[in-house]
Amino acid sequence: MIGTMNLTLKIWRQPHAEAQGGMREYQVSGISEDMSFLEMLDILNEQLQEQGEEPVAFDHDCREGICGSCSLMINGQAHGPEVTTSCQLHMRSFKDGDTITIEPWRSEAFPVVKDLVVNRSAFDRIIQSGGYISANTGSAPEANSVPAPREKAMRAFNVATCIGCGACVAACPNGSASLFLGAKITHLGELPQGQPERYERIVDMVAQHDAEGFGGCTNIGECAAACPKGIPLDVISQLNKDLRTAIKAGR
Amino acid sequence: MATPTLVRGARATQSTITLKIAMAVSGILFILFVLAHMYGNLKVFSGEEAFNSYAEHLRTIGAPIFPRTGVLWILRVGLIASLIVHVACAVTLARRAGRARPVQYQVKRNVNSAFSSRTMRWGGATILMFLIWHLLNFTIVKINPTGGETENPYRLLVDNFGVWWMTIIYLVAMAALALHLHHGTWSSLQTLGLTNSPLARQRAKLAGWVVAVVVAGGFSLVPLSVLVGITK
Amino acid sequence: MAGSTLHDGLTPLNAAPTQTSDDAHGYYTLGEKIVDPVAPTGPIAQRWTTRKFENRLVNPANRRKLNIIIVGTGLAGAAAAATLGEGGYNVKSFCYQDSPRRAHSIAAQGGINAAKNYKEDGDSVFRLFYDTVKGGDYRSRESNVYRLAEVSTNIIDQCVAQGVPFARDYGGLLDNRSFGGVQVSRTFYARGQTGQQLLIGAYQAMERQVAAGTVTQYTRHEMLELIVKDGKARGIIARDLVTGEIETHLADAVVLASGGYGNVFYLSTNAMGSNVTAAWRAHRKGAYMANPCFTQIHPTCIPVSGEHQSKLTLMSESLRNDGRIWVPKRAEDCEKDPRDIPEEDRDYYLERIYPSFGNLVPRDIASRQAKNVCDEGRGVGPMVGDFRRGVYLDFSDAIKRLGEPAIREKYDNLFDMYQRITGENPYEVPMRIYPAVHYVMGGLWVDYHLQSNIPGLFVTGEANFSDHGANRLGASALMQGLADGYFVLPNTIREYLADGPFAPVSEDDGAVVEAREAVRSRVERFLSINGTRSPDSFHKELGHIMWEYCGMERTEPGLRKAIDMIRELKREFWNDLKVLGTADSLNQSLEKAGRVADFIELGELMCVDALNRRESCGGHFRGESQTEDGEALRHDDEFAYVAAWEWGGDEGQPVLHKEDLVYTAIEMKQRSYK
Ligand SMILES: Cc1cc2nc3c(=O)[nH]c(=O)nc-3n(C[C@H](O)[C@H](O)[C@H](O)COP(=O)(O)OP(=O)(O)OC[C@H]3O[C@@H](n4cnc5c(N)ncnc54)[C@H](O)[C@@H]3O)c2cc1C
Ligand code: HEM
Ligand code: HEM
Ligand code: SF4
Ligand code: F3S
Ligand code: FES
């Protein structure tokens, strides 16, 4: 452990969905660089608790970068300056005396619930609208009866790692969820099991995406840079391609 | 507020992606057009006669099967239709994007996007204004800022760029066009789903540079050459 | 399996245990012995098939009228919701996260076992069964484990059909690896994110049913009470975590799939929100809590770096396949750069002590040995307290042998995670690892049908105690969660539901009102104590007590001390707690307070259970019960039973019900990995 840091935090506080929110400024001191960003917020919250001020609400659960709960806009970047989740961001990315601005994801489709917590159920509904393979329990054939070419299986895996955090939406200047959508479309579309519903799936999922109020993608590319799982932009190309094929098929 | 219910009976053609595909297709037509137009303009360097006969030739393509300016009009109608589609989709998408983020960030950093990609809407509007002026300038009204001849395309052009502020208008427009094409070229390939691998993406981005430099650079040669006096 | 023979599954091979020690005297009341009322009989391989046939069917037309509440959307809960939804039942699914996809199962890394025998290396259903029973140190039920091994193969089929992107070989067929403590390759994996991929598969299947209208999902809802009416579980009281509203949900059956309670230790590899509340509330309503002290400590976690630490991060134990574990032979080398320590000065202690299993010994052994070498002063890394708490996990040989790209392909995300957390590059410097609490084998007591002793209350996944005995093999929890959810529960719950729909319960019914009022007054109480300490500070203190006295090694004096300390902590909690904010909005401190209150009560019971069990088995190591060379010593004659604890009231003592474990297919053996 090298020295410790003193920081100024500017945090969005909003008591509930309908309330007016605003930025508040706090000071924290004695922050070690081995702490995670959320542990730094824990310290702030203990401090607030002592002062009788309500702790800052933020979503988190696994703190391992896999559940996708944490969702902080840190100094204007989704999940902060490193390519990782807010919970896996460590304080060694900051230095003594820094001012850090922390905001919730901003999107029409992700309304603020409280402070830094937003409602991302729009993602669940996008999945409901077709982000699955219809295979009732018990109906499955022997697993090795359908080989999946390794290349395709690898691509499917690489994009299936999406954790549904919503950083792509938060970072996109258009508030588009195309990267999330493309990741799911590509995951299921690359596998032999995903073929029967392939075009129905895309039409329904894109329609739900649009209905939720996400913006359209104009291929800006901030999403992929913010994605903690490194989902590449080509999933959006795949998405577009599949939709084009669906149009041709008259869906 | 977002709708919390599931959409039923969705159609592919009603999606935002369809709007984008329409933009990409019209955009690519524009690219083809500006490439050809730019190439045609370079005839200026072959001298007055060559250029004027080229302008005349444009009007007589397809003759005698088509009447004079027939093919040209077909092209014009195609371009006008594309323009309407392109602009209408651009406006729809821009408004949708505006609604998608009703509350702005206090601090927002863009780290991995080209300036050109974030300025497509401004660039588009600039090009639209330029285009109106340009058509008044050279086609519809034919305005010769020096008050000189208007029926000789070559003279109109050279007189035009003899005026410094005209040259500036055109050069600014070319800058806007370069930006628009830099992002637009790769973007249209991505929209059409042709960039499914990192390599393809790299190539599309390279294509964006090439098209932007070739088109905007090629166009700019003409006013620049007039300005520095190579073309008189 | 040298020397072991197969038996017919018809005749008992061991006598019922008789406990002679009574270490927990004064802390509990001895209750009646219990048996599993629906335990199957007959040849072991036929038991499940026969039972599936015997269990009554529910008329498809009736299913829509049957309401099932499922608390939890991890593998166990989501798989059950999807399957029961597909079957046409009316399912309500609850989770405290903002999306079902975030349940803690998402964090599992290593893989999932299945007896597919794709490698033709001698695996079979029977071997998986045998390994699991043996791995659990003969403290699990034979029939349940056999069933688990049997349905394991269907799980893989099901997951592949859903699009789970398991690792594949060049021919496009599924790949396997070997995993902690076994010598066959039966673990299916998706790089280091197996749990995530499996959960996403189950989640998607469940979301499909949400769209179909058979499943209604309630996210950001926490179950805070069980409704028991006429002895049957008939619903739950849940708090909407956003609005604070206290809601009543009634049903014909309630399924708890609420995960494990490892967070009782404060620092664990579990998610921050993982809790015992759902299970504990049911326990207080009469459900037995079985073997609560059986905890698994995972050998390969990233060591603690300081006081601020809020959770521990697991490095998948698949790393042990290629990494070699060592510490310096001499304590004075511990501060050196590990790369400067020559081969002859390194002690590859697992390879030395357990030549045939080497670095792949079961988790409890690997954990305890790591603790031993650190206690000897040969640990590495920063000083935490008086010791360096870390050992090296070294990949340099594997990188030499297989090349860096191969290692990268297998483990890149784990290596990246390690680097992000520690700031060190494991491709260059050996990783440092240390044990941490990871999984609990204990949980609510259930019968062969996964039904608790409260009719209509079913418990699946990590929340029940059923399949892992005193220790769980790596990659078997995912298997159990999905087995329970997809294949077991849907087949056993119908036997219960065949008698339904049950007489409707009114929201004004006495039992319902009482449950609702209990929740309301508890919430009010948390907010009105108005003391000085945060819920988190109590949690941290509880964790210290548990880790110190009920952790890797437990002793009689230590456990007695711990019980006293926990009782004192409980008193302080209810007098000095401070929760800010209100009850009618999102209030994370309030949520935390409720969870900590239940952890404190659970902690005490765990210590009592550990105190009573004066033997070392699986993850439970009692200092008083070891061989001369420090190995765990089991006492089958005294403790071959499941300890099922009944809630004895706030003022009373817990009541111990013993369920004897009788083996008919496998003989009990002292475990030896030497
Ligand atoms: C880091 C890590 C790695 C692991 N790796 C492996 C591995 O490689 N292989 C393996 O087999 N096992 C592994 N395990 C173990 C395995 O992941 C878990 O045992 C298993 O996933 C538990 O699943 P579950 O469905 O029972 O519960 P969980 O997935 O924990 O789900 C619990 C659910 O209950 C809900 N819930 C809890 N309390 C309440 C309440 N009061 N009200 C409402 N909802 C509630 C939660 O919201 C959640 O949805 C690992 C565990 C950890 C911690
Ligand atoms: C006439 C006025 C114009 C307007 C208002 C306009 C506007 C826009 C806008 C807002 C976009 C953004 C869409 C995006 O970001 O992807 C866009 C894209 C594009 N534009 Fe234009 N534009 C105009 C003219 C042109 C011209 C003249 C060309 C070609 C020479 C062109 C080529 C493109 C291309 C290729 C795209 C990319 C389409 C895609 O992303 O798929 N546009 N235009
Ligand atoms: C320096 C750059 C340019 C020069 C010198 C130039 C010159 C000309 C000239 C001389 C004409 C008249 C041709 C004729 O009527 O025979 C013309 C027409 C036209 N130009 Fe350009 N142009 C330039 C850039 C552009 C750009 C960037 C666009 C599009 C975005 C454009 C679009 C058009 C159109 C649509 C016409 C009308 C064609 C028709 O229908 O007759 N020009 N231009
Ligand atoms: S695509 Fe990336 S940024 Fe978007 S939700 Fe998935 S993991 Fe998060
Ligand atoms: S940043 Fe937005 S515009 Fe598209 S490429 Fe990413 S979604
Ligand atoms: S808390 Fe789970 S990803 Fe950050």
Short mmCIF file of C-alpha atoms in Angstrom, two decimals, chain A residues 1 32 34-35 39 42 46 48-49 52-64 66-69 84 88 90 92 113-114 117-118 120 123-124 127-128 131-144 146-148 150 153-154 156-158 160-165 180 184 187-188 191 193, chain C residues 83 86 96-102 106-107 109 116 118 156-158 160-163 165 168-174 190-191 193 196-197 200 203-204 207-208 210-211 217 220 242 269 271-273 305 308-314 409 417 420-423 486-487 533-534 536 578 580-581 585-586 588-589:
data_model
loop_
_atom_site.label_atom_id
_atom_site.label_comp_id
_atom_site.label_asym_id
_atom_site.label_seq_id
_atom_site.Cartn_x
_atom_site.Cartn_y
_atom_site.Cartn_z
CA MET A 1 0.00 0.00 0.00
CA SER A 32 -6.24 3.36 -0.28
CA ASP A 34 -6.20 -1.15 -3.31
CA MET A 35 -9.85 -0.35 -2.64
CA GLU A 39 -15.52 0.13 -1.33
CA ASP A 42 -18.94 2.20 1.27
CA GLU A 46 -20.44 4.89 6.63
CA LEU A 48 -22.78 9.81 5.90
CA GLN A 49 -24.46 7.39 8.26
CA GLY A 52 -27.03 11.31 10.03
CA GLU A 53 -27.37 11.77 6.30
CA GLU A 54 -28.94 8.98 4.27
CA PRO A 55 -26.34 6.84 2.49
CA VAL A 56 -26.03 7.05 -1.27
CA ALA A 57 -28.00 4.29 -2.99
CA PHE A 58 -26.20 2.42 -5.76
CA ASP A 59 -26.74 -0.98 -7.32
CA HIS A 60 -24.22 -3.72 -6.71
CA ASP A 61 -24.22 -7.37 -5.84
CA CYS A 62 -21.44 -9.69 -6.95
CA ARG A 63 -18.64 -7.11 -6.86
CA GLU A 64 -16.79 -9.43 -9.20
CA ILE A 66 -20.18 -10.52 -13.55
CA CYS A 67 -23.71 -9.83 -12.29
CA GLY A 68 -24.05 -6.53 -14.12
CA SER A 69 -25.69 -4.75 -11.18
CA THR A 84 -14.28 -2.95 -16.51
CA GLN A 88 -13.87 -3.90 -10.45
CA HIS A 90 -9.84 0.17 -8.34
CA ARG A 92 -5.33 3.11 -8.23
CA VAL A 113 -35.20 4.84 -9.02
CA LYS A 114 -33.12 6.62 -6.42
CA VAL A 117 -29.98 3.37 -9.03
CA VAL A 118 -31.89 3.02 -12.28
CA ARG A 120 -33.23 -1.59 -16.26
CA PHE A 123 -33.59 -5.26 -20.89
CA ASP A 124 -35.66 -8.06 -19.40
CA ILE A 127 -35.19 -10.75 -23.75
CA GLN A 128 -38.82 -11.69 -23.19
CA GLY A 131 -34.00 -13.48 -26.60
CA TYR A 132 -34.16 -17.21 -26.08
CA ILE A 133 -34.25 -20.52 -27.85
CA SER A 134 -37.55 -22.30 -27.38
CA ALA A 135 -36.55 -25.62 -25.90
CA ASN A 136 -38.92 -26.92 -23.27
CA THR A 137 -37.33 -28.87 -20.46
CA GLY A 138 -37.11 -32.50 -21.40
CA SER A 139 -37.34 -31.95 -25.14
CA ALA A 140 -33.62 -31.69 -25.74
CA PRO A 141 -31.73 -34.12 -27.97
CA GLU A 142 -28.42 -35.63 -26.85
CA ALA A 143 -26.02 -32.72 -26.50
CA ASN A 144 -23.41 -34.00 -28.93
CA VAL A 146 -25.59 -31.38 -33.07
CA PRO A 147 -21.97 -30.29 -33.38
CA ALA A 148 -21.39 -26.56 -33.40
CA ARG A 150 -15.79 -24.21 -33.12
CA ALA A 153 -19.21 -21.45 -30.98
CA MET A 154 -16.31 -19.22 -29.98
CA ALA A 156 -21.22 -17.08 -29.71
CA PHE A 157 -19.40 -17.45 -26.44
CA ASN A 158 -17.48 -14.21 -26.77
CA ALA A 160 -22.70 -14.28 -24.69
CA THR A 161 -20.51 -12.81 -21.98
CA CYS A 162 -22.66 -9.65 -21.97
CA ILE A 163 -23.69 -8.98 -18.38
CA GLY A 164 -26.66 -6.77 -19.20
CA CYS A 165 -25.23 -3.84 -17.30
CA PHE A 180 -26.76 -5.33 -25.92
CA LYS A 184 -27.84 -11.51 -27.86
CA HIS A 187 -24.97 -15.30 -29.48
CA LEU A 188 -28.11 -17.15 -30.46
CA LEU A 191 -25.45 -21.54 -32.83
CA GLN A 193 -29.89 -24.41 -32.09
CA THR C 83 -40.10 -25.66 -16.33
CA GLU C 86 -43.85 -24.54 -19.50
CA TYR C 96 -34.12 -9.05 -4.71
CA GLN C 97 -31.96 -7.93 -7.64
CA ASP C 98 -33.26 -5.69 -10.40
CA SER C 99 -33.26 -8.58 -12.85
CA PRO C 100 -33.49 -12.33 -12.42
CA ARG C 101 -30.33 -12.64 -14.47
CA ARG C 102 -28.24 -11.19 -11.67
CA ILE C 106 -24.02 -15.92 -12.33
CA ALA C 107 -20.68 -15.78 -10.54
CA GLN C 109 -16.75 -19.89 -12.81
CA LYS C 116 -21.60 -38.09 -19.93
CA TYR C 118 -17.54 -38.25 -23.45
CA ILE C 156 -26.18 -30.83 -20.42
CA ASP C 157 -28.60 -31.77 -23.16
CA GLN C 158 -31.07 -29.20 -21.95
CA VAL C 160 -27.07 -27.06 -25.09
CA ALA C 161 -30.53 -26.97 -26.60
CA GLN C 162 -31.07 -23.57 -24.99
CA GLY C 163 -27.93 -22.22 -26.58
CA PRO C 165 -22.13 -21.89 -25.39
CA ARG C 168 -16.06 -27.21 -27.75
CA ASP C 169 -13.19 -29.00 -29.37
CA TYR C 170 -12.09 -28.60 -32.98
CA GLY C 171 -14.65 -31.09 -34.21
CA GLY C 172 -17.41 -28.97 -32.76
CA LEU C 173 -18.23 -31.43 -29.99
CA LEU C 174 -18.34 -30.61 -26.30
CA ALA C 190 -17.77 -22.11 -20.71
CA ARG C 191 -14.33 -20.63 -20.22
CA GLN C 193 -17.99 -18.11 -16.88
CA GLN C 196 -23.13 -17.05 -16.08
CA GLN C 197 -23.85 -18.99 -19.21
CA ILE C 200 -28.50 -16.85 -18.76
CA TYR C 203 -33.12 -16.91 -17.28
CA GLN C 204 -33.96 -16.79 -20.96
CA GLU C 207 -38.31 -14.88 -19.60
CA ARG C 208 -39.88 -16.82 -22.41
CA VAL C 210 -42.95 -14.47 -18.66
CA ALA C 211 -43.82 -13.48 -22.21
CA GLN C 217 -41.67 -11.86 -12.22
CA ARG C 220 -36.49 -5.95 -6.35
CA VAL C 242 -38.55 0.31 -4.40
CA THR C 269 -17.08 -15.10 -2.22
CA ALA C 271 -22.58 -11.67 -3.66
CA MET C 272 -23.12 -8.78 -1.28
CA GLY C 273 -26.84 -9.42 -1.15
CA SER C 305 -5.56 -6.73 1.12
CA HIS C 308 -11.81 -1.98 3.94
CA GLN C 309 -12.37 -5.22 2.08
CA SER C 310 -16.06 -5.84 1.40
CA LYS C 311 -15.89 -9.21 -0.26
CA LEU C 312 -13.48 -11.85 -1.47
CA THR C 313 -12.97 -12.88 -5.02
CA LEU C 314 -12.70 -16.46 -6.05
CA GLU C 409 -7.32 -19.11 -23.98
CA MET C 417 -9.48 -10.20 -13.00
CA ARG C 420 -7.22 -5.79 -11.99
CA ILE C 421 -7.64 -6.54 -8.31
CA THR C 422 -4.04 -6.95 -7.26
CA GLY C 423 -2.21 -4.88 -9.82
CA TYR C 486 -35.34 -28.57 -14.31
CA PHE C 487 -35.82 -32.19 -13.45
CA ARG C 533 -24.08 1.71 14.70
CA SER C 534 -24.67 0.83 11.06
CA ASP C 536 -22.71 -3.17 8.24
CA LYS C 578 -29.12 2.90 13.46
CA LEU C 580 -31.55 6.09 8.37
CA GLY C 581 -34.11 6.82 5.70
CA SER C 585 -38.63 3.97 -0.44
CA LEU C 586 -35.54 2.15 -1.62
CA GLN C 588 -30.47 -0.34 1.32
CA SER C 589 -29.56 0.05 5.01
#
